[in-house]
Tab-separated table of C-alpha atoms and ligand atoms in Angstrom:
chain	number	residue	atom	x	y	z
A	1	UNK	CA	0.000	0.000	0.000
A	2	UNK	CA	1.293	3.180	-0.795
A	3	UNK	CA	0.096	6.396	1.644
A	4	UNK	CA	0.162	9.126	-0.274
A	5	UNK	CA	0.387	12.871	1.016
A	6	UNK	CA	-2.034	15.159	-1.647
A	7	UNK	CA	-1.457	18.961	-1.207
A	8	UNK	CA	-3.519	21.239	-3.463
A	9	UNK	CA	-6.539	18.540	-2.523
A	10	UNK	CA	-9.060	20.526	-3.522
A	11	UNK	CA	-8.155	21.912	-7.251
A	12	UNK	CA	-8.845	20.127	-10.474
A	13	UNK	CA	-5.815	17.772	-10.235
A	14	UNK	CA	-6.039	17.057	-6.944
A	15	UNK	CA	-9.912	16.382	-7.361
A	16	UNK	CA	-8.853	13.808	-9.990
A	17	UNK	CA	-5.820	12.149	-8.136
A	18	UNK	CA	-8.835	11.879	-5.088
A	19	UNK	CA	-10.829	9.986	-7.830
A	20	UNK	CA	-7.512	7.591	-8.747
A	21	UNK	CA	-7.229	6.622	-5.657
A	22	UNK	CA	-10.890	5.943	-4.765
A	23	UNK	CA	-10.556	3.476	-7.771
A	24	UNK	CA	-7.137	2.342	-6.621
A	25	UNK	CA	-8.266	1.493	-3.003
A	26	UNK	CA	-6.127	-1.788	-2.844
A	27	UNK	CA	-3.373	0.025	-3.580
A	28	UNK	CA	-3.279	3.421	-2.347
A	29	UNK	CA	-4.171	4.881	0.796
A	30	UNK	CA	-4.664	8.947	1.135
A	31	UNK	CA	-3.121	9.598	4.271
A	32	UNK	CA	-2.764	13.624	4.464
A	33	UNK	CA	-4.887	15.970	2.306
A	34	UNK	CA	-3.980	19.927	2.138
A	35	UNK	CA	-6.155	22.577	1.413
A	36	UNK	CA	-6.036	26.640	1.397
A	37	UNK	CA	-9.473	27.409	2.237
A	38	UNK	CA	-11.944	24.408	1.410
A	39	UNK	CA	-12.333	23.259	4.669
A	40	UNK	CA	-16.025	21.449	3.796
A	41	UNK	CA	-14.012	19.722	1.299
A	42	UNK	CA	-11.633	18.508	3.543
A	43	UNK	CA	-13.990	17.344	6.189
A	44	UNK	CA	-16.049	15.594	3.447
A	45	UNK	CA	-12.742	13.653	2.187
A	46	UNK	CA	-11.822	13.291	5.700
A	47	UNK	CA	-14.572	11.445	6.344
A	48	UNK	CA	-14.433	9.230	2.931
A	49	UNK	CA	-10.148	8.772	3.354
A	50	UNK	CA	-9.749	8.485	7.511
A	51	UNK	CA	-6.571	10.467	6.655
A	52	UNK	CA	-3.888	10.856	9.992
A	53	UNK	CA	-3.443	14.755	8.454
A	54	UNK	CA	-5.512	17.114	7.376
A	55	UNK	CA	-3.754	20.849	6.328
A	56	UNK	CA	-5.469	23.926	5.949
A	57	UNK	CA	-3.514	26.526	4.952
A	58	UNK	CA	-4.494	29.624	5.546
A	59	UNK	CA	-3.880	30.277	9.635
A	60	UNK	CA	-6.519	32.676	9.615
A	61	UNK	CA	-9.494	29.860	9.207
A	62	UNK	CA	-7.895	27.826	12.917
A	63	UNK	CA	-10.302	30.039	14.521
A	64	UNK	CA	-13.917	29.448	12.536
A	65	UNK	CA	-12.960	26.054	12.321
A	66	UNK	CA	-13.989	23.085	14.810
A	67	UNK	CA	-11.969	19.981	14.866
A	68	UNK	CA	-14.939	18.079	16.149
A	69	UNK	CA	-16.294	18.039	12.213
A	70	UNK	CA	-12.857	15.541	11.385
A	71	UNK	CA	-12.751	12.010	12.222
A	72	UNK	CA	-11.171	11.615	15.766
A	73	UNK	CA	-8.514	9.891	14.297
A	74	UNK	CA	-7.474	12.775	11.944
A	75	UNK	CA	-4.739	15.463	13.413
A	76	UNK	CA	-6.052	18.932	11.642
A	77	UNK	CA	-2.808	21.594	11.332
A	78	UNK	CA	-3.655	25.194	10.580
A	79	UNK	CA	-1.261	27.404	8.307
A	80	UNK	CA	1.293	26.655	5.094
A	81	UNK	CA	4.139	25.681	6.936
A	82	UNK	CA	2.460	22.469	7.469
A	83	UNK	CA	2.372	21.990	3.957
A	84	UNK	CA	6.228	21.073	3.893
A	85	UNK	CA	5.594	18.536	7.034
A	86	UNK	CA	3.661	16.916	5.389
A	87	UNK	CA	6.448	15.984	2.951
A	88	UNK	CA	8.546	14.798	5.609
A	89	UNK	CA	6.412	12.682	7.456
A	90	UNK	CA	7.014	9.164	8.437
A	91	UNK	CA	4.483	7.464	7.062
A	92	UNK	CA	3.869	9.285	3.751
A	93	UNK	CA	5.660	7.384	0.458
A	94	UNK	CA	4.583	9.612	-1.995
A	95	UNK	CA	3.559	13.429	-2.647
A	96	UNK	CA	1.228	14.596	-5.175
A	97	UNK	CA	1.909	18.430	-5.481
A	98	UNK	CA	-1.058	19.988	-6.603
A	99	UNK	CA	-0.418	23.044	-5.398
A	100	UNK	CA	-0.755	26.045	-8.324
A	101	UNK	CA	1.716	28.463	-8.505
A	102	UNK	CA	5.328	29.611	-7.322
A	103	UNK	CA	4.589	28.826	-3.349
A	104	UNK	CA	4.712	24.802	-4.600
A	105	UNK	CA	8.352	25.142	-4.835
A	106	UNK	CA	9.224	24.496	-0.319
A	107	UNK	CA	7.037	21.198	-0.352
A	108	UNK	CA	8.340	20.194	-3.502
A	109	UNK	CA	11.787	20.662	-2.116
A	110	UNK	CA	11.007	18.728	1.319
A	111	UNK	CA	9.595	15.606	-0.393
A	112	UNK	CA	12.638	15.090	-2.667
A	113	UNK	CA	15.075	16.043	0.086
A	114	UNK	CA	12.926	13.305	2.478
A	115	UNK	CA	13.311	10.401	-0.298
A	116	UNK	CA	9.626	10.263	-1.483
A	117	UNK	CA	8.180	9.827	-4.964
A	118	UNK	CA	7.195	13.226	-5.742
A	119	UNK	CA	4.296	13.234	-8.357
A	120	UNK	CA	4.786	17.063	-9.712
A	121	UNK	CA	2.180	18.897	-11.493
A	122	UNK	CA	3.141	21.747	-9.773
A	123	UNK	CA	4.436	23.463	-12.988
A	124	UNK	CA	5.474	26.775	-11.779
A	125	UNK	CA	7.965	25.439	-9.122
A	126	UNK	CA	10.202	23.647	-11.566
A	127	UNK	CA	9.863	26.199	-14.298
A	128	UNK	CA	11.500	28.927	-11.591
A	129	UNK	CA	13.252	26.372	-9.194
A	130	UNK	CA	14.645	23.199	-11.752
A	131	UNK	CA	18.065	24.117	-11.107
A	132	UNK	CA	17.560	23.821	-7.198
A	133	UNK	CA	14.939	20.688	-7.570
A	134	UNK	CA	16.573	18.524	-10.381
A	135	UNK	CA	19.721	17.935	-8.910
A	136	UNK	CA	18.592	16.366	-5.949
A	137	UNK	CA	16.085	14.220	-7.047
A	138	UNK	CA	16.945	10.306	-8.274
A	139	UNK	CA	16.465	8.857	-10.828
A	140	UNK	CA	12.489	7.763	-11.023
A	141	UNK	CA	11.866	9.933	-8.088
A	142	UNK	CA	10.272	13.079	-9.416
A	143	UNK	CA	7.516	11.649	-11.787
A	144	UNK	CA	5.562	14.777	-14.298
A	145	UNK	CA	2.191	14.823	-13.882
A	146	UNK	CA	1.434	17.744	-16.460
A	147	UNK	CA	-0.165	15.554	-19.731
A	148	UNK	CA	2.762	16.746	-22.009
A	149	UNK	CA	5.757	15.931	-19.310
A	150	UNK	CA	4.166	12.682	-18.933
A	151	UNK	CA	3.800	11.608	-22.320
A	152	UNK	CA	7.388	12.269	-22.770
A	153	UNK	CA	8.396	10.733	-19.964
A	154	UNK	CA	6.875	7.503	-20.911
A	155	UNK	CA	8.243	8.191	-24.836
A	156	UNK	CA	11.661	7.865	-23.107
A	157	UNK	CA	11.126	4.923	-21.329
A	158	UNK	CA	14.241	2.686	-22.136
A	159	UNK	CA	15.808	5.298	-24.555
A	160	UNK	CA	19.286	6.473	-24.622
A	161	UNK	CA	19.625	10.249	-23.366
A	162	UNK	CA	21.772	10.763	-26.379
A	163	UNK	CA	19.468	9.679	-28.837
A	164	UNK	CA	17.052	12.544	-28.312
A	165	UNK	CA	16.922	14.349	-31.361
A	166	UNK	CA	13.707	16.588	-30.752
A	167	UNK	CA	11.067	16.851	-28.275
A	168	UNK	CA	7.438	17.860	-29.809
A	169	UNK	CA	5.417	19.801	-27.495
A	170	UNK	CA	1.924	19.094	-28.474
A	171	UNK	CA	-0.642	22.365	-27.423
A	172	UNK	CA	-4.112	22.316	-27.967
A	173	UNK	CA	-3.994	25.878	-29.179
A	174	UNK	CA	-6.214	27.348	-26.626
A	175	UNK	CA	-9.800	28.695	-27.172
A	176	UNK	CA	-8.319	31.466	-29.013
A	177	UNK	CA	-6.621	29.277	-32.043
A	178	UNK	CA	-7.299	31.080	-35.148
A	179	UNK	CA	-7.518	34.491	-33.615
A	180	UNK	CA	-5.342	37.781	-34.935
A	181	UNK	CA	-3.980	40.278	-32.914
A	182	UNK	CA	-6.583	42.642	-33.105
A	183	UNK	CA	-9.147	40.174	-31.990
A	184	UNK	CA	-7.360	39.249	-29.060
A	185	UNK	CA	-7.121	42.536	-28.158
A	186	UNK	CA	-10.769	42.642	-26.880
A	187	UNK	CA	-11.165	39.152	-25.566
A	188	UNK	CA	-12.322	38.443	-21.632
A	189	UNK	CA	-11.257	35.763	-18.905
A	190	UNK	CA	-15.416	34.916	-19.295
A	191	UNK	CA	-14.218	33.655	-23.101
A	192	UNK	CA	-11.111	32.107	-22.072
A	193	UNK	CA	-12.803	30.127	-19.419
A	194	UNK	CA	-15.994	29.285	-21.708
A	195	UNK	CA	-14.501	26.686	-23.473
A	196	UNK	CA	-11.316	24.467	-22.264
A	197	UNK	CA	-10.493	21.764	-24.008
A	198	UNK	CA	-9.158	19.649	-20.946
A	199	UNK	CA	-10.885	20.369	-17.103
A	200	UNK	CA	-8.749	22.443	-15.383
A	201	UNK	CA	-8.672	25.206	-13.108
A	202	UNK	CA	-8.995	28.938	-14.032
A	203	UNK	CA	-5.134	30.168	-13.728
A	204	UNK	CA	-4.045	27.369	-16.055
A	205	UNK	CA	-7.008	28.029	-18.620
A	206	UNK	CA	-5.902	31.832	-18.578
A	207	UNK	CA	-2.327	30.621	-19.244
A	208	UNK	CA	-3.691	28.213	-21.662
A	209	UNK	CA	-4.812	31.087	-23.847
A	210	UNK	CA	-1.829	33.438	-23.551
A	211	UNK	CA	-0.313	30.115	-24.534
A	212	UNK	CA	1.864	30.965	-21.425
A	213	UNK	CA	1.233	27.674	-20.558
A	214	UNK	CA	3.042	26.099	-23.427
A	215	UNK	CA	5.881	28.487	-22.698
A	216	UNK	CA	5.821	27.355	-18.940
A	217	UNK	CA	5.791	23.695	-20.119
A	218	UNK	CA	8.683	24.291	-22.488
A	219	UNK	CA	10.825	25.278	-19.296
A	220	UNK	CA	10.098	22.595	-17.740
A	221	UNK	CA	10.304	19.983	-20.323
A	222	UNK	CA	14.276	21.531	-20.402
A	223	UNK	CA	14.418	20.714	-16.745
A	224	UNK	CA	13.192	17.136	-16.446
A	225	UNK	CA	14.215	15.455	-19.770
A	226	UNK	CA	17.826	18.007	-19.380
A	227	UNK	CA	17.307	19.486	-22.940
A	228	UNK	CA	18.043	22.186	-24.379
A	229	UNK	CA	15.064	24.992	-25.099
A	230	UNK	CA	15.602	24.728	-28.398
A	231	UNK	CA	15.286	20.674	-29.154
A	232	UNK	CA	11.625	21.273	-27.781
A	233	UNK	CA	9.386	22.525	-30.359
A	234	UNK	CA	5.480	23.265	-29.705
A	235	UNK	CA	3.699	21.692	-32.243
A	236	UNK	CA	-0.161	22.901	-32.606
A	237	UNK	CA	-2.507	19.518	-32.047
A	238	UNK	CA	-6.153	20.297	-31.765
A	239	UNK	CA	-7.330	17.096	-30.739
A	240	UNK	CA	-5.463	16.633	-27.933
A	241	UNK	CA	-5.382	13.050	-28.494
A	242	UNK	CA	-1.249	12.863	-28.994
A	243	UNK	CA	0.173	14.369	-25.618
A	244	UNK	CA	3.520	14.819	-26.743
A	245	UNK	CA	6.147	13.178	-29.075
A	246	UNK	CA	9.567	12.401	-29.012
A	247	UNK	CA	11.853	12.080	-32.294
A	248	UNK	CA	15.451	10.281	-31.950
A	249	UNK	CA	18.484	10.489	-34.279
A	250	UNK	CA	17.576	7.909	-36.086
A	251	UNK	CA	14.437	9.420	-37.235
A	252	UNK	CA	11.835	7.305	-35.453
A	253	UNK	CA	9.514	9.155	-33.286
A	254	UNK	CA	7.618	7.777	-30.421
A	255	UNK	CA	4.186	9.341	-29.245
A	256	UNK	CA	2.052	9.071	-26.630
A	257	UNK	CA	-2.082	9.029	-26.811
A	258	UNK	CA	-4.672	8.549	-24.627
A	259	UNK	CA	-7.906	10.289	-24.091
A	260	UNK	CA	-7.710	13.680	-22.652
A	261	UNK	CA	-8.492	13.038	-19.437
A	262	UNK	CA	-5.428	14.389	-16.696
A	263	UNK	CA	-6.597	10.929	-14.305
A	264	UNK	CA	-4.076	9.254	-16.806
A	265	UNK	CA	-0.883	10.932	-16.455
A	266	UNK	CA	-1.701	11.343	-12.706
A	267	UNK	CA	-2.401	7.783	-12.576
A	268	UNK	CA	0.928	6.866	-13.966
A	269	UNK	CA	2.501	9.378	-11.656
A	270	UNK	CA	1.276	6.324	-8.324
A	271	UNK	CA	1.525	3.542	-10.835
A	272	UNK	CA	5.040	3.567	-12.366
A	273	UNK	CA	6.483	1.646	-13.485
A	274	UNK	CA	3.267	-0.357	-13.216
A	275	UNK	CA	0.433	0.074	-14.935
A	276	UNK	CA	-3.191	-0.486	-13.096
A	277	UNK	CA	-6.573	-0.660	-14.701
A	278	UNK	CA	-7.440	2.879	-16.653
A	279	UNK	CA	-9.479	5.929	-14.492
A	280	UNK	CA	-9.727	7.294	-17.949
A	281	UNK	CA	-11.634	6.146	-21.376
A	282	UNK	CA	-10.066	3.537	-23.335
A	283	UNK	CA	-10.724	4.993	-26.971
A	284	UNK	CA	-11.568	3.475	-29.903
A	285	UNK	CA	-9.127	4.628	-32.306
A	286	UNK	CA	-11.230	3.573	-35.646
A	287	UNK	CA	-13.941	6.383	-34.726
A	288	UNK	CA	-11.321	9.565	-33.799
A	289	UNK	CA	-11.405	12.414	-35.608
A	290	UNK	CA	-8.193	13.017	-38.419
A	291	UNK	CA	-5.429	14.568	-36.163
A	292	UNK	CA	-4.142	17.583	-37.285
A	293	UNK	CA	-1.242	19.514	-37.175
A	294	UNK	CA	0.283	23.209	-37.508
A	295	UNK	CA	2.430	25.812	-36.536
A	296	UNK	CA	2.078	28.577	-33.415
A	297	UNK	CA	0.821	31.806	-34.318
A	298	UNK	CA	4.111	33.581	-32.660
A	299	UNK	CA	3.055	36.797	-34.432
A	300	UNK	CA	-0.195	36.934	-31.873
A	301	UNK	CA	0.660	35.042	-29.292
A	302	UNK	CA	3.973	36.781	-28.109
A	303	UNK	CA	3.957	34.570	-24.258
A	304	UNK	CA	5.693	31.746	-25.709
A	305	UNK	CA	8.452	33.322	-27.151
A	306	UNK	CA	8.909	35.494	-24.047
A	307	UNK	CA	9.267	32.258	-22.201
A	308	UNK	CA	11.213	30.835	-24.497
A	309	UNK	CA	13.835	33.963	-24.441
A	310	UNK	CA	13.740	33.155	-20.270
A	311	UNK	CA	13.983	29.549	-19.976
A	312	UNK	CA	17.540	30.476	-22.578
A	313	UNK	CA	19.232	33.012	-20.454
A	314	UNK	CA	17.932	30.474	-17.643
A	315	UNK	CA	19.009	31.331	-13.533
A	316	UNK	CA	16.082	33.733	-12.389
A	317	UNK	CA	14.873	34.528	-15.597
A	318	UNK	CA	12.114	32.352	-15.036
A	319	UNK	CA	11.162	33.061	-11.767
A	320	UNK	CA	10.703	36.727	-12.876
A	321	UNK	CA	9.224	35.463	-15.795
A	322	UNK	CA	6.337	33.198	-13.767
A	323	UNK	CA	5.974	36.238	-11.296
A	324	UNK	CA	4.793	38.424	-13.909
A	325	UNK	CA	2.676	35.911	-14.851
A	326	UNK	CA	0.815	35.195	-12.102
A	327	UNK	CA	-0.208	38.741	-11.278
A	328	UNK	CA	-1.138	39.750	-14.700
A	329	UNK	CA	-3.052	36.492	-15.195
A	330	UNK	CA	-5.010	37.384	-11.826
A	331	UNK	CA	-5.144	40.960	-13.174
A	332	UNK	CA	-7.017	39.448	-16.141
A	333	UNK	CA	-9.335	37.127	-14.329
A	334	UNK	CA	-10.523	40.008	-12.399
A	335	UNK	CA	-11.322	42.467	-15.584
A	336	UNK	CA	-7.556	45.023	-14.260
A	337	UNK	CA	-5.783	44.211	-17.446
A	338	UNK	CA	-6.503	43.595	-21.065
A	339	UNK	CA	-5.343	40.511	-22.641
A	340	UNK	CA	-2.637	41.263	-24.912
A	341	UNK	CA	-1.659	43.394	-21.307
A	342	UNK	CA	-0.694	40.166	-19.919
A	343	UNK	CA	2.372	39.785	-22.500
A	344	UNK	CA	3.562	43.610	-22.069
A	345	UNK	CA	3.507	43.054	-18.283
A	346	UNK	CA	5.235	39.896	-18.133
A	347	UNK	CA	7.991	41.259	-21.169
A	348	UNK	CA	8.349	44.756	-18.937
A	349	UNK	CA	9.094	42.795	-15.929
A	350	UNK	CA	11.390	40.585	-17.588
A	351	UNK	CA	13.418	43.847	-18.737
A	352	UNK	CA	13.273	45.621	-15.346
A	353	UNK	CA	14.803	43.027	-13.165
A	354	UNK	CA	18.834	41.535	-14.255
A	355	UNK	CA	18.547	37.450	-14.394
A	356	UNK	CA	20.952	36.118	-11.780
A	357	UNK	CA	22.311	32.147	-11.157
A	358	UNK	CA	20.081	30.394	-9.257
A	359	UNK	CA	21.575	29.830	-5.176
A	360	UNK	CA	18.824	29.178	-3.091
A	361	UNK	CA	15.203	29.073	-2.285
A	362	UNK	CA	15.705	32.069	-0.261
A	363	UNK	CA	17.123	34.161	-3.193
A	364	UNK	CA	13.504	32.681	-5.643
A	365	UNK	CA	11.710	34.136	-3.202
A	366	UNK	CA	12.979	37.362	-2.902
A	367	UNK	CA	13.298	37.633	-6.706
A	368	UNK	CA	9.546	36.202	-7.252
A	369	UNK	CA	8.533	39.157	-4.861
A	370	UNK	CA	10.286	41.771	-6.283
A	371	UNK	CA	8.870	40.410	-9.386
A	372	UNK	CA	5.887	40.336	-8.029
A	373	UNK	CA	5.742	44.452	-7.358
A	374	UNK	CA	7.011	45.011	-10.487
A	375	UNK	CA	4.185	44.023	-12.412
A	376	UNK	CA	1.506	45.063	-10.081
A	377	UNK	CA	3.342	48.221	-10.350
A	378	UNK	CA	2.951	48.044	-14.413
A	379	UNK	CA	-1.187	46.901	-14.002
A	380	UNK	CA	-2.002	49.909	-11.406
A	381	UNK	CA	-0.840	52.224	-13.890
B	1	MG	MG1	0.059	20.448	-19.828
């Protein structure tokens, strides 16, 4: 049985990973959920898991909230600090860091430090803090949990490092494929968020759009498969039905498919290098639609290349980079900044602060806060 530590419990992924282990019973056990503020969430999974830990993060809810509502046998911790002792605890194998943003990166850091499989679809953390996480995490410890990551992760499965020729990113394109620039200059978070292709929660749909996401991904393809920037290229897919590809010297190419449905790669993510029974569809391939390829619209989505340019001068590029990102993406969900806004801000930011080497988690978080005023700064004016 492997007890498994979920932080971000409440969010899209961590509502799935809830559902893979509910069908995974006889093999996993939930034994600490986090949560920010969902604390009916966590007393209803409390109640369906029997977990030893509940976390809710923000302090500020200890007061409004009565232990009595959790199973006796569950020890409830108030504030984020908790989050990383969760990582380290005895009886926890494996964490599933669901947590959105840059404030993933301290648990993140714990579990590999403490020797645990660290399921990661924490994006954010390894696109600002790879250089500080990769190094210290073995081989088969840190398993990708983000669709693309995973697909190449199983592409690679028994492959030479030095056969990698050239990783293709597959990206759905967003709900605003086809678009110019003028007509993205008038869009709203209300469009964005009409229409995702794959269930997810409303930062990532934002970044979706700006195709941000992509450029996040790309960064952190370079830190988990140790490629260069420029042997990833992001290939437009509309179906999402191909979740990556990887092409070797020799010319072969290897992808993955599978429905999309983010219960697979977070499946894996417990499972490897098993496989269990699917959480997702199996599909029938005979009845899919034609898949379809093309190019990225660089010309009106300008995010990826401005991640791109980061993730290539590398250190704290990124971090800056992600900063930006998250508070002109919140800036845009609540109606403070256009969208095309969200590209100035983040490329403004980017030019205001000098990149440094990466030393310490210390240093990220200074730089993701100065970061951080920086493009606030740029949205109040
Ligand atoms: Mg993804």
């Amino acid at each position: 049985m492997m007890h498994i530590a979920l932080l971000g419990a409440s969010g899209s992924i961590g509502r799935q990973t809830i559902d893979v282990c509910r069908n995974h019973a006889d093999k996993v056990k939930l034994s600490a959920i986090a949560v920010k503020d969902s604390v009916d969430f966590a007393i209803a999974c409390a109640h369906e898991f029997e977990p030893d830990y509940v976390v809710i993060s923000n302090r500020n809810l200890a007061s409004n909230v009565s232990v009595d509502s959790f199973p006796a046998t569950t020890t409830v911790l108030f504030g984020a600090e908790n989050l990383v002792t969760l990582c380290e605890l005895e009886g926890i194998d494996c964490v599933v860091n669901a947590l959105v943003g840059a404030v993933g990166i301290s648990a993140g850091y714990a579990a590999l430090k403490a020797g645990k499989r660290l399921a990661y679809a924490n994006k954010e953390s390894i696109v600002i803090g790879g250089d500080l996480l990769m190094p210290i995490a073995a081989p088969g410890q840190l398993l990708p949990v983000d669709s693309e990551h995973s697909a190449i992760f199983q592409c690679l499965a028994g492959e030479p490092h030095e056969g990698i020729y050239k990783i293709w990113l597959t990206c759905s394109g967003g709900p605003f494929f086809g678009r110019t620039r003028d007509e993205l200059a008038n869009v709203t978070a209300r469009d964005a968020l009409a229409h995702p292709t794959w269930l997810m929660g409303d930062k990532i749909t934002i970044d979706s759009s700006t195709l941000m996401n992509k450029g996040l991904e790309v960064i952190e393809a370079h830190h988990l498969f140790a490629v260069d920037i420029d042997t990833i290229q992001v290939l437009i897919h509309r179906q999402s039905k191909i979740h990556s590809m990887v092409e070797f010297m020799d010319g072969s190419v290897k992808a993955n498919l599978c429905a999309a449905d983010m219960r697979m790669p977070i499946q894996y993510a417990l499972s490897y290098p098993d496989r269990w029974d699917a959480s997702c569809a199996h599909l029938d391939w005979r009845f899919e639609a034609p898949l379809e390829f093309s190019d990225v619209d660089t010309e009106a989505f300008g995010c990826l290349a401005l991640a791109q340019d980061a993730g290539r001068r590398g250190g704290t590029a990124p971090c800056i980079l992600n900063a930006a990102n998250e508070v002109a993406n919140e800036a845009f969900r609540s109606d403070r900044c256009a969208f095309l806004d969200i590209e100035r801000i983040v490329a403004s930011t980017l030019d205001a602060i000098p990149s440094e080497p990466v030393e310490s988690l210390e240093q990220l978080a200074e730089v993701d806060g100065r970061a951080r005023e920086v493009a606030a700064a740029l949205i109040a004016r």
